[in-house]
Amino acid sequence: MAVSKIVLSSLIHIRPITCAASYHTRLVPHPPDLVKWIKKEGGFVHQAVKIFPQEDNETYGLGLVASQDIPKGSLLIALPDHIPLKFESDAGDGADSVLVDLASQVPEELWAMKLGLKLLQERARLGSFWWPYISNLPETYSVPIFFQGEDIKNLQYVPLLYQVNKRCRFLLDFDQEVRRALASVKPNDHPFGGQELNASSLGWAMSAVSSRAFRLHGKKLAAGTRNEVPMMLPLIDMCNHSFNPNAQIIQEEDDSQLLIKVVAETEIKQNDSLLLNYGCLSNDLFLLDYGFVMPSNPYDTIELKYEGALMDAASMAAGVSSPNFFSPAAWQHQILSQLNLVGETAIVKVSAYSHLASATSSFIEAMNITSDLFNSQQVSLGGPDLVEGRLLAALRVLLASDSETVQKHDLNTLQSLSAEAPLGITNEVAVFRTIIALCAIALEHFPTKIMEDESLRKQGVSASTVLAIQFRIQKKTLIIDIMRNLSKRVKLLSSKETTATQG
Ligand SMILES: C[S@@+](CC[C@H](N)C(=O)[O-])C[C@H]1O[C@@H](n2cnc3c(N)ncnc32)[C@H](O)[C@@H]1O
């Protein structure tokens, strides 16, 4: 069996997520009242703020709702400094030093696991100060590390499959590290009160943190500045996400204590949910870290490999083929280097992933995908820029007929979509047609069509299958939207060209 399949089934077998489990279900059946606890600890909760199940979407789980109209600018929640759960590595007993050692083995990009260790420690500690908070956390998370193998395949999007596999692989390896570290620990120094951890409980903690922590200012440093520190904010983290939020988090210093507040950014009507903006993230990150997908996400992108053969195939399909894709002139090559689109950086990218290379390659073999995809440059389409500047500039330059016109422009102009046709209309049309063809190639790589996805989604499939299907529908819709947008631009440019010729 391929390593990846073991990876995936391990996570699933250790802590099965049964169909009955819902994202409403908390760690204990009747957890303490979070609002009462915050107030008892000196915090503030607006009298109209209530915890409520969000009924319109299964993955929403619980949320905060206004039980009456709340004027703009009102203080909704305030947490004194001792309530947020942070990983403070300078506290000093034996148990903490084991935790600090383990945390030091977590790669920076998986920072949520560091705070996750602290969360697990507090979850295991009898009489933990944070138990009223922790017992209110969801029992399960809808992130893809807990998907069945079939649903991981159902995502159909290689860059995300790669990230999911990377996280699963990390959790299995880290499970071993944790076991090794705990084997030699004295009972009094055991950071988890003698309880064993496994990949599944580590995955629970990592997901709890990635889906709920906020990065805010931490303690004051000697230089008077403050670091950005991830922290879990009880009650505040009951707010769901929107790109049009009606609430925002602010931090205030009060007698050198940091106070964390949530304030109404707009007027909030009775029965409206309190919504925060978690960030301008792609659906890959929303799904990996939070376990949901944003429909029509303006920050979603698709990743493509920048590679001569692919660009050539696309330009050929667009009817604008150029030998330059395989053998750029020296001046073109120089610009490609400035754009980081030749050889060297490919190696840097691969080495960043190299500790997971073996797991990844078997996963990718199992998925029938060539690992070559990760050996090349990634460029993106979509998001606010529509076309990543590096790709735009590379195509403009490679499809340009002479160096003189190109030399008239700086790299920023060449990378900008709003710089209208800097190398002439014919060049710009050829560039857009090539990108449209790239989109068509990307679309063909998905094994199913949107219509098939839609009908599958209606067939009473599991919540994680629905999520995987939603994810891939959004990616395909994004590609089609990019093609539409660029086609419009081509039409507009072509009509300008015709007018100019007729004139
Ligand atoms: C910070 S918590 C918010 C409180 C959470 N709903 C609960 O039940 O505890 C983030 C989680 O809420 C859900 N969520 C938040 N915003 C969402 C949205 N716009 N669409 C779907 N699910 C959302 C996701 O499950 C996400 O992982």
XYZ file of C-alpha atoms and ligand atoms in Angstrom:
530
model
C 0.000 0.000 0.000
C 1.306 3.463 -0.840
C 2.561 5.486 2.121
C -0.056 8.143 1.513
C -2.885 5.674 1.872
C -1.471 4.569 5.211
C -1.085 8.218 6.190
C -4.662 8.981 5.415
C -6.262 5.882 6.832
C -4.177 6.229 10.002
C -5.579 9.626 10.758
C -9.030 8.368 10.095
C -8.728 5.104 12.047
C -7.332 6.564 15.227
C -10.179 9.023 15.728
C -13.003 8.105 13.430
C -15.372 10.860 12.499
C -18.732 9.198 12.404
C -21.542 10.484 10.211
C -23.442 11.430 13.338
C -20.725 13.874 14.402
C -21.655 17.455 13.618
C -19.580 20.603 13.848
C -22.041 21.748 16.524
C -20.908 18.924 18.813
C -18.594 20.184 21.537
C -15.901 18.299 23.474
C -18.324 17.632 26.315
C -22.118 17.343 26.024
C -23.040 20.288 28.283
C -20.021 22.602 28.507
C -19.948 25.521 30.973
C -21.506 28.844 29.942
C -18.706 30.687 28.133
C -20.300 34.130 28.511
C -20.643 33.708 32.290
C -17.023 32.545 32.530
C -15.707 35.565 30.572
C -17.695 37.934 32.805
C -16.548 36.172 35.986
C -12.946 36.612 34.786
C -13.368 40.380 34.444
C -14.230 40.440 30.736
C -17.172 42.188 29.081
C -19.901 40.730 26.856
C -22.625 42.996 25.382
C -26.005 41.903 26.716
C -27.354 41.361 23.176
C -24.533 38.978 22.144
C -25.678 35.341 22.249
C -24.131 32.045 21.140
C -26.378 30.418 18.568
C -26.296 27.525 16.056
C -25.953 28.840 12.472
C -28.602 26.929 10.621
C -27.999 27.902 7.001
C -24.796 25.894 6.612
C -23.645 22.703 8.350
C -19.969 23.764 8.450
C -20.773 27.099 10.149
C -21.390 25.300 13.473
C -22.143 27.790 16.236
C -21.869 31.557 15.944
C -22.569 34.803 17.779
C -25.882 36.487 17.071
C -27.332 39.875 18.095
C -30.556 39.404 20.088
C -31.423 43.090 19.479
C -30.193 45.946 17.261
C -26.671 47.054 18.184
C -25.450 50.524 17.117
C -22.235 50.951 15.124
C -19.160 51.437 17.335
C -20.604 49.509 20.316
C -18.247 47.415 22.387
C -19.313 43.790 21.915
C -16.706 41.774 23.817
C -13.587 42.655 25.846
C -11.063 40.102 27.096
C -8.466 40.930 29.738
C -4.912 39.774 29.072
C -5.082 36.542 31.089
C -7.965 35.004 29.102
C -6.405 34.383 25.640
C -4.594 31.052 25.338
C -1.019 31.607 24.113
C 2.127 29.524 23.925
C 4.479 31.294 26.272
C 7.751 29.491 26.117
C 9.483 31.331 28.965
C 7.581 29.720 31.854
C 9.900 27.254 33.439
C 8.958 23.808 34.893
C 10.023 20.419 33.468
C 6.744 19.815 31.678
C 7.058 23.156 29.922
C 10.585 22.443 28.777
C 9.379 19.180 27.120
C 6.672 21.211 25.412
C 9.159 23.867 24.291
C 11.452 21.151 22.884
C 8.603 19.577 20.967
C 7.389 22.945 19.695
C 10.870 23.702 18.366
C 10.506 20.724 16.006
C 7.406 22.136 14.346
C 8.128 23.899 11.024
C 7.193 27.584 11.029
C 4.507 27.171 8.368
C 2.658 24.712 10.667
C 2.759 27.177 13.583
C -0.738 26.071 14.634
C 0.752 22.835 15.954
C 2.931 24.762 18.439
C -0.043 26.416 20.086
C -1.862 23.105 19.591
C 0.617 21.478 22.017
C -0.290 24.043 24.648
C -3.970 23.430 23.949
C -3.482 19.669 24.418
C -1.589 20.292 27.649
C -4.449 22.376 29.014
C -7.015 19.886 27.729
C -5.278 17.135 29.712
C -4.644 19.233 32.851
C -7.178 18.605 35.634
C -8.550 21.929 36.831
C -7.093 23.892 33.893
C -7.993 27.584 33.979
C -9.048 27.263 30.312
C -11.301 24.194 30.744
C -14.524 26.279 30.468
C -13.192 27.428 27.084
C -11.671 24.142 25.874
C -14.777 22.120 26.730
C -16.725 24.443 24.400
C -14.471 23.646 21.410
C -15.849 21.507 18.562
C -15.193 17.786 18.821
C -14.471 17.462 15.093
C -13.153 19.649 12.303
C -14.046 19.620 8.636
C -10.453 20.135 7.442
C -9.188 17.746 4.730
C -6.623 15.965 6.963
C -9.674 14.164 8.366
C -11.250 13.411 4.971
C -11.571 9.817 3.790
C -8.998 9.028 1.036
C -11.766 9.178 -1.609
C -12.677 12.724 -0.595
C -9.088 13.852 -0.777
C -9.112 12.594 -4.365
C -12.454 14.346 -4.815
C -10.691 17.686 -4.354
C -9.176 17.113 -7.841
C -6.703 19.964 -7.436
C -3.074 18.916 -7.201
C -1.583 21.863 -5.258
C -4.133 21.274 -2.494
C -3.684 17.475 -2.535
C -0.018 18.145 -2.046
C -0.611 20.386 0.981
C -3.024 17.911 2.557
C -0.554 15.098 2.153
C 2.192 17.260 3.601
C 0.129 17.937 6.746
C -0.845 14.273 7.145
C 2.779 13.220 6.726
C 3.892 15.809 9.281
C 1.331 14.625 11.837
C 2.411 11.007 11.512
C 6.100 11.900 11.826
C 5.427 14.265 14.709
C 3.380 11.587 16.466
C 6.553 9.463 16.517
C 8.641 12.402 17.779
C 6.170 13.066 20.585
C 6.135 9.380 21.609
C 9.952 9.321 21.659
C 10.132 12.489 23.762
C 7.486 11.304 26.231
C 8.996 7.819 26.674
C 11.867 9.190 28.768
C 9.957 11.849 30.702
C 9.537 11.597 34.503
C 5.845 11.303 35.510
C 5.900 14.770 37.132
C 7.341 16.325 33.983
C 4.815 14.724 31.628
C 3.239 17.694 29.817
C 0.005 15.821 29.123
C -0.617 14.393 32.598
C 0.563 10.925 31.533
C -1.877 10.727 28.609
C -0.704 9.453 25.242
C -1.071 11.519 22.106
C -1.454 10.249 18.573
C -1.621 11.706 15.056
C -5.338 12.152 15.426
C -5.271 14.095 18.701
C -2.404 16.182 17.308
C -4.530 16.802 14.195
C -7.462 17.839 16.387
C -5.303 20.378 18.221
C -3.668 21.714 15.049
C -7.089 22.178 13.433
C -8.604 23.765 16.556
C -5.828 26.351 16.484
C -5.631 26.926 12.711
C -9.389 27.465 12.554
C -9.705 29.695 15.630
C -6.451 31.489 16.493
C -5.773 35.137 15.683
C -2.363 36.739 15.352
C -2.251 39.737 17.679
C 0.350 41.750 19.575
C 2.014 39.781 22.367
C 4.091 40.885 25.358
C 6.226 44.014 25.123
C 9.807 43.164 24.122
C 12.912 44.823 25.588
C 13.046 47.196 22.601
C 9.508 48.366 23.439
C 8.045 46.678 20.363
C 5.612 43.762 20.346
C 5.693 40.496 18.418
C 2.737 39.138 16.523
C 1.615 36.142 18.567
C -1.019 33.552 17.641
C -3.609 33.243 20.396
C -6.958 31.626 20.973
C -9.599 34.147 21.988
C -12.434 32.554 23.967
C -15.893 33.662 22.800
C -14.419 36.019 20.165
C -13.548 32.876 18.213
C -17.260 32.028 18.045
C -17.580 34.703 15.323
C -17.836 33.289 11.823
C -16.126 34.740 8.753
C -17.264 37.212 6.125
C -15.417 39.416 3.629
C -18.013 42.046 4.612
C -17.680 41.847 8.375
C -19.816 43.797 10.820
C -17.322 43.510 13.685
C -13.602 43.948 14.138
C -10.961 43.085 16.714
C -8.933 45.878 18.259
C -6.186 45.731 20.865
C -5.793 48.399 23.521
C -3.183 48.926 26.183
C -4.599 49.583 29.641
C -2.123 49.985 32.563
C 0.427 48.093 30.409
C -2.091 45.213 30.098
C -3.315 44.387 26.602
C -7.059 44.395 26.309
C -8.606 42.618 23.315
C -11.911 44.049 22.153
C -14.494 43.333 19.509
C -16.336 46.417 18.296
C -19.339 46.737 15.954
C -17.958 48.042 12.650
C -21.458 48.663 11.283
C -24.897 48.760 12.821
C -25.884 45.165 13.638
C -29.558 44.310 13.254
C -31.461 41.975 15.556
C -30.835 38.297 14.596
C -27.770 39.184 12.492
C -24.638 37.111 13.060
C -21.514 38.834 14.345
C -18.954 38.377 11.577
C -15.219 38.983 11.476
C -12.922 38.929 8.445
C -10.427 36.058 8.918
C -8.275 37.434 6.092
C -8.077 37.741 2.323
C -7.335 34.068 1.795
C -7.630 31.644 -1.105
C -10.048 28.729 -0.832
C -7.017 26.431 -0.465
C -6.215 28.130 2.852
C -9.819 28.397 3.971
C -10.249 24.671 3.432
C -6.878 23.580 4.847
C -7.003 25.760 7.957
C -10.706 26.365 8.589
C -12.521 23.525 6.818
C -14.810 25.605 4.625
C -14.907 27.041 1.124
C -15.985 30.601 0.271
C -18.225 30.775 -2.793
C -17.128 33.394 -5.385
C -14.038 34.135 -3.304
C -12.338 37.215 -4.851
C -9.008 36.069 -3.370
C -9.090 32.556 -4.792
C -6.379 31.622 -7.270
C -5.246 28.653 -9.314
C -1.610 27.651 -9.414
C 0.021 26.687 -12.704
C 3.509 25.587 -13.512
C 5.558 28.012 -15.540
C 7.292 25.784 -18.025
C 8.346 26.264 -21.668
C 6.437 23.189 -22.884
C 3.161 24.241 -21.266
C 3.447 27.844 -22.462
C 4.262 26.580 -25.944
C 1.248 24.221 -25.947
C -0.989 27.068 -24.821
C 0.336 29.549 -27.359
C -0.043 26.917 -30.078
C -3.642 26.262 -29.034
C -4.167 30.027 -29.138
C -2.694 30.189 -32.659
C 0.138 32.519 -31.622
C 2.987 30.024 -31.242
C 6.518 31.333 -30.867
C 9.876 29.485 -30.814
C 10.891 31.802 -27.945
C 9.214 29.602 -25.330
C 11.865 26.927 -25.838
C 14.776 29.117 -26.835
C 14.347 32.688 -25.624
C 16.754 35.311 -26.979
C 19.446 36.456 -24.517
C 17.544 39.685 -23.678
C 14.364 37.698 -23.045
C 16.227 35.200 -20.884
C 17.585 38.063 -18.820
C 14.087 39.377 -18.112
C 12.862 35.863 -17.253
C 15.695 35.609 -14.694
C 14.661 38.915 -13.177
C 11.178 37.464 -12.884
C 12.588 34.357 -11.157
C 11.276 32.179 -13.917
C 14.390 30.281 -14.933
C 15.967 27.122 -13.523
C 17.539 28.153 -10.225
C 14.462 28.961 -8.127
C 12.826 25.698 -9.125
C 15.475 23.981 -7.036
C 14.818 26.287 -4.092
C 11.101 25.490 -4.229
C 11.690 21.756 -4.261
C 14.169 21.839 -1.412
C 11.634 23.625 0.755
C 9.441 20.551 0.424
C 12.216 17.980 0.350
C 11.744 16.528 3.863
C 8.385 15.273 2.699
C 9.478 14.281 -0.755
C 9.150 10.525 -0.344
C 5.664 10.636 1.099
C 4.632 13.151 -1.477
C 5.925 11.161 -4.396
C 4.121 8.000 -3.340
C 0.966 9.982 -2.729
C 1.288 11.544 -6.102
C 1.970 8.180 -7.738
C -1.069 6.802 -5.967
C -3.047 9.711 -7.354
C -1.580 9.101 -10.806
C -0.069 12.571 -10.958
C 3.525 13.244 -11.922
C 5.624 14.797 -9.163
C 7.293 16.861 -11.864
C 4.613 19.423 -11.181
C 6.419 20.551 -8.082
C 9.801 20.793 -9.769
C 8.824 23.869 -11.678
C 7.845 27.437 -10.993
C 4.368 28.114 -9.750
C 2.484 31.099 -11.095
C -1.067 31.992 -10.268
C -4.199 33.182 -12.005
C -7.206 34.770 -10.311
C -7.314 36.855 -7.146
C -7.368 40.664 -7.297
C -4.531 40.730 -9.893
C -6.273 38.258 -12.247
C -2.933 37.286 -13.821
C 0.202 37.076 -11.699
C 2.546 39.838 -12.825
C 5.460 37.463 -13.436
C 3.433 35.349 -15.873
C 2.027 38.414 -17.629
C 5.464 39.972 -18.062
C 7.021 36.685 -19.222
C 4.380 36.175 -21.911
C 4.498 39.821 -23.005
C 8.265 39.585 -23.388
C 8.353 36.159 -25.047
C 5.667 37.136 -27.537
C 7.305 40.501 -28.291
C 8.891 40.825 -31.705
C 11.783 43.134 -30.810
C 13.799 44.133 -27.789
C 13.583 47.903 -28.419
C 9.886 48.162 -27.561
C 10.409 46.019 -24.449
C 13.393 48.078 -23.227
C 11.184 51.182 -23.177
C 9.309 49.775 -20.167
C 10.381 48.890 -16.652
C 9.611 45.524 -15.078
C 6.742 46.920 -13.005
C 4.916 48.134 -16.099
C 5.460 44.813 -17.850
C 3.938 43.025 -14.839
C 0.903 45.249 -14.592
C -2.447 44.362 -16.134
C -3.596 47.950 -15.788
C -0.701 49.131 -17.963
C -2.739 48.726 -21.136
C -0.963 46.817 -23.911
C 2.512 48.255 -23.198
C 4.036 46.250 -26.074
C 1.246 46.914 -28.541
C -2.249 45.573 -29.120
C -1.177 42.552 -31.221
C 1.214 41.472 -28.458
C -1.413 41.937 -25.735
C -4.037 39.968 -27.662
C -1.543 37.114 -28.179
C -0.730 37.149 -24.443
C -4.391 37.034 -23.390
C -5.181 34.281 -25.928
C -2.295 32.228 -24.554
C -3.573 32.649 -20.993
C -7.090 31.682 -22.105
C -5.605 28.528 -23.631
C -3.664 27.890 -20.382
C -6.986 28.089 -18.560
C -8.553 25.630 -20.995
C -5.666 23.204 -20.369
C -6.066 23.633 -16.597
C -9.792 22.975 -16.875
C -9.196 19.781 -18.828
C -7.070 18.450 -15.967
C -10.149 18.155 -13.759
C -11.665 14.695 -14.250
C -15.272 15.918 -13.987
C -17.338 18.769 -15.397
C -19.202 21.295 -13.194
C -22.569 19.827 -14.239
C -21.490 16.364 -13.064
C -20.255 17.891 -9.794
C -23.568 19.644 -9.252
C -25.593 16.496 -9.754
C -23.248 14.462 -7.495
C -23.601 17.093 -4.779
C -27.356 16.642 -4.816
C -27.102 12.877 -4.278
C -27.042 12.941 -0.473
C -23.260 12.516 -0.154
C -21.332 13.031 3.123
C -20.443 16.517 4.441
C -16.780 16.112 3.482
C -17.695 14.965 -0.061
C -19.893 18.065 -0.368
C -16.981 20.238 0.755
C -14.572 18.595 -1.704
C -17.082 19.052 -4.534
C -17.722 22.683 -3.545
C -13.985 23.287 -3.567
C -13.461 21.907 -7.073
C -16.575 23.649 -8.447
C -15.193 26.958 -7.166
C -11.817 26.315 -8.827
C -13.452 25.470 -12.159
C -15.792 28.460 -11.923
C -12.805 30.674 -11.207
C -11.000 29.402 -14.318
C -14.089 30.024 -16.449
C -14.450 33.545 -14.990
C -10.816 34.315 -15.830
C -11.377 33.074 -19.395
C -14.490 35.278 -19.713
C -12.680 38.314 -18.350
C -9.732 37.857 -20.712
C -12.000 37.165 -23.715
C -13.726 40.495 -23.066
C -10.348 42.207 -22.992
C -9.372 40.522 -26.271
C -12.609 41.722 -27.898
C -12.061 45.245 -26.670
C -8.454 45.329 -27.843
C -9.344 43.781 -31.219
C -12.012 46.414 -31.810
C -9.493 49.148 -30.941
C -7.022 47.590 -33.380
C -9.666 47.487 -36.137
C -10.610 51.120 -35.499
C -6.929 52.106 -35.604
C -6.359 50.243 -38.914
C -9.499 51.714 -40.465
C -8.529 55.165 -39.247
C -13.403 30.735 14.571
S -14.503 29.419 14.374
C -16.079 30.173 14.430
C -17.008 29.463 15.389
C -17.470 28.112 14.926
N -18.516 28.249 13.944
C -17.935 27.208 16.059
O -18.911 26.489 15.885
O -17.289 27.204 17.094
C -14.228 29.066 12.688
C -15.063 27.939 12.145
O -16.401 28.341 11.895
C -16.880 27.853 10.648
N -17.053 29.016 9.745
C -16.703 30.285 10.013
N -17.037 31.095 9.000
C -17.601 30.324 8.056
C -18.137 30.587 6.765
N -18.141 31.808 6.235
N -18.627 29.532 6.057
C -18.614 28.294 6.577
N -18.118 27.979 7.796
C -17.619 28.988 8.531
C -15.800 26.913 10.137
O -16.085 25.625 10.613
C -14.546 27.452 10.817
O -13.547 26.492 11.004
